[in-house]
Amino acid sequence: MTAFALDDPLDRGSGLPRPGSLLRTAADSVPPPGLVLLAIVSVQLGAGFAKELFAALPPSAVVFLRIGAGALIMGALVRPRLKGLAWRDWAVGIGFGVTLAVMNLTFYEALARLPMGIAVAIEFLGPLGVAVAASRRRIDLLWIGLAGAGVVLFAPWGQSASVSWIGIAFAMAAGACWAGYILLSAAAGQRFPGTSGLSFAMIVSAVVIAPVGVATGGADLLQPELLLIGLGVGLLSSVIPYSLELQALRRMPKHVFGILMSLEPAVAALIGVLLLHEFLQVQQWAAIICIVAASLGSTRLSRRKE
């Protein structure tokens, strides 16, 4: 069941189809690979619009708008049940939420200092590391080498003004949080029914990031146009892609899903060029290709193990 799925397809008050049912029917008409690509584009468009907000708000305030909007929407659609939770359930849910908050904060700090394609590619080292650590084969050295080559090509060795060491550090921290997010997401899925674990984590992350976001954003957070853009970023970055990914996973093998998701750094770079006019150097495109190839290779390897 996705975040939009409801048991009753009809609105009992009007006799008309529910919006969630209409969205699910529309999603069912799109081939699964198309859903994954739409989810990737949605996430990266959300990141692009968020980066444009940095001219008016600091990254921490934009993160608060994004997570706050996502938490409100997810909390309204999927209300997590807190009654009867054991302390271990609370620990997993809170840890999941804190990790989600730190992951978004460090990624947006990286996004403020790096071209979007570079920030996403370096962050992608997190899930790549999880995949490689789970396989433990000699060929993993190839994927590690490719990923390492990508980072080396990204690094500002005195000639690149578009990349900063601090931005790289933030992106790597975001990748580490993404690795933790993957592990905690699996743990939450075992302890919370349906998508309520994610909903609970988003509410926790909104509470965690609120003091920083409000302190840095101040009264500017109350501007209607900024609130509207923040709502759009929350929809594009969280609610829409997550629901599309769930629909896709219901209808396609996980290894195919992983292969398609490996294209995310390249899509981010393209959207960075088209939306933000962030034109990359040849060596930076080569670095993105290295990381995408490493991700594709590790995903194909995991398929052979199944």
Tab-separated table of N, CA, C and O in Angstrom, residues 135-143 301:
chain	number	residue	atom	x	y	z
A	135	SER	N	27.872	-7.867	-0.060
A	135	SER	CA	28.247	-8.926	-1.005
A	135	SER	C	29.573	-9.596	-0.651
A	135	SER	O	29.693	-10.797	-0.688
A	136	ARG	N	30.598	-8.832	-0.320
A	136	ARG	CA	31.882	-9.364	0.126
A	136	ARG	C	32.523	-10.305	-0.900
A	136	ARG	O	32.933	-11.410	-0.578
A	137	ARG	N	32.632	-9.878	-2.132
A	137	ARG	CA	33.324	-10.639	-3.161
A	137	ARG	C	34.498	-9.834	-3.696
A	137	ARG	O	34.557	-8.626	-3.545
A	138	ARG	N	35.415	-10.542	-4.348
A	138	ARG	CA	36.620	-9.865	-4.820
A	138	ARG	C	36.310	-8.766	-5.828
A	138	ARG	O	36.991	-7.741	-5.877
A	139	ILE	N	35.284	-8.998	-6.635
A	139	ILE	CA	34.955	-8.004	-7.647
A	139	ILE	C	34.490	-6.693	-7.013
A	139	ILE	O	34.469	-5.655	-7.675
A	140	ASP	N	34.158	-6.751	-5.710
A	140	ASP	CA	33.780	-5.513	-5.017
A	140	ASP	C	34.903	-4.484	-5.073
A	140	ASP	O	34.650	-3.275	-5.034
A	141	LEU	N	36.140	-4.973	-5.138
A	141	LEU	CA	37.269	-4.053	-5.216
A	141	LEU	C	37.179	-3.160	-6.452
A	141	LEU	O	37.607	-2.009	-6.431
A	142	LEU	N	36.613	-3.719	-7.538
A	142	LEU	CA	36.439	-2.928	-8.758
A	142	LEU	C	35.468	-1.781	-8.522
A	142	LEU	O	35.729	-0.638	-8.910
A	143	TRP	N	34.317	-2.089	-7.856
A	143	TRP	CA	33.321	-1.046	-7.618
A	143	TRP	C	33.863	-0.002	-6.647
A	143	TRP	O	33.621	1.196	-6.817
A	301	LEU	N	25.641	-7.440	-9.370
A	301	LEU	CA	26.241	-8.484	-8.545
A	301	LEU	C	25.259	-9.017	-7.518
A	301	LEU	O	25.150	-10.222	-7.295
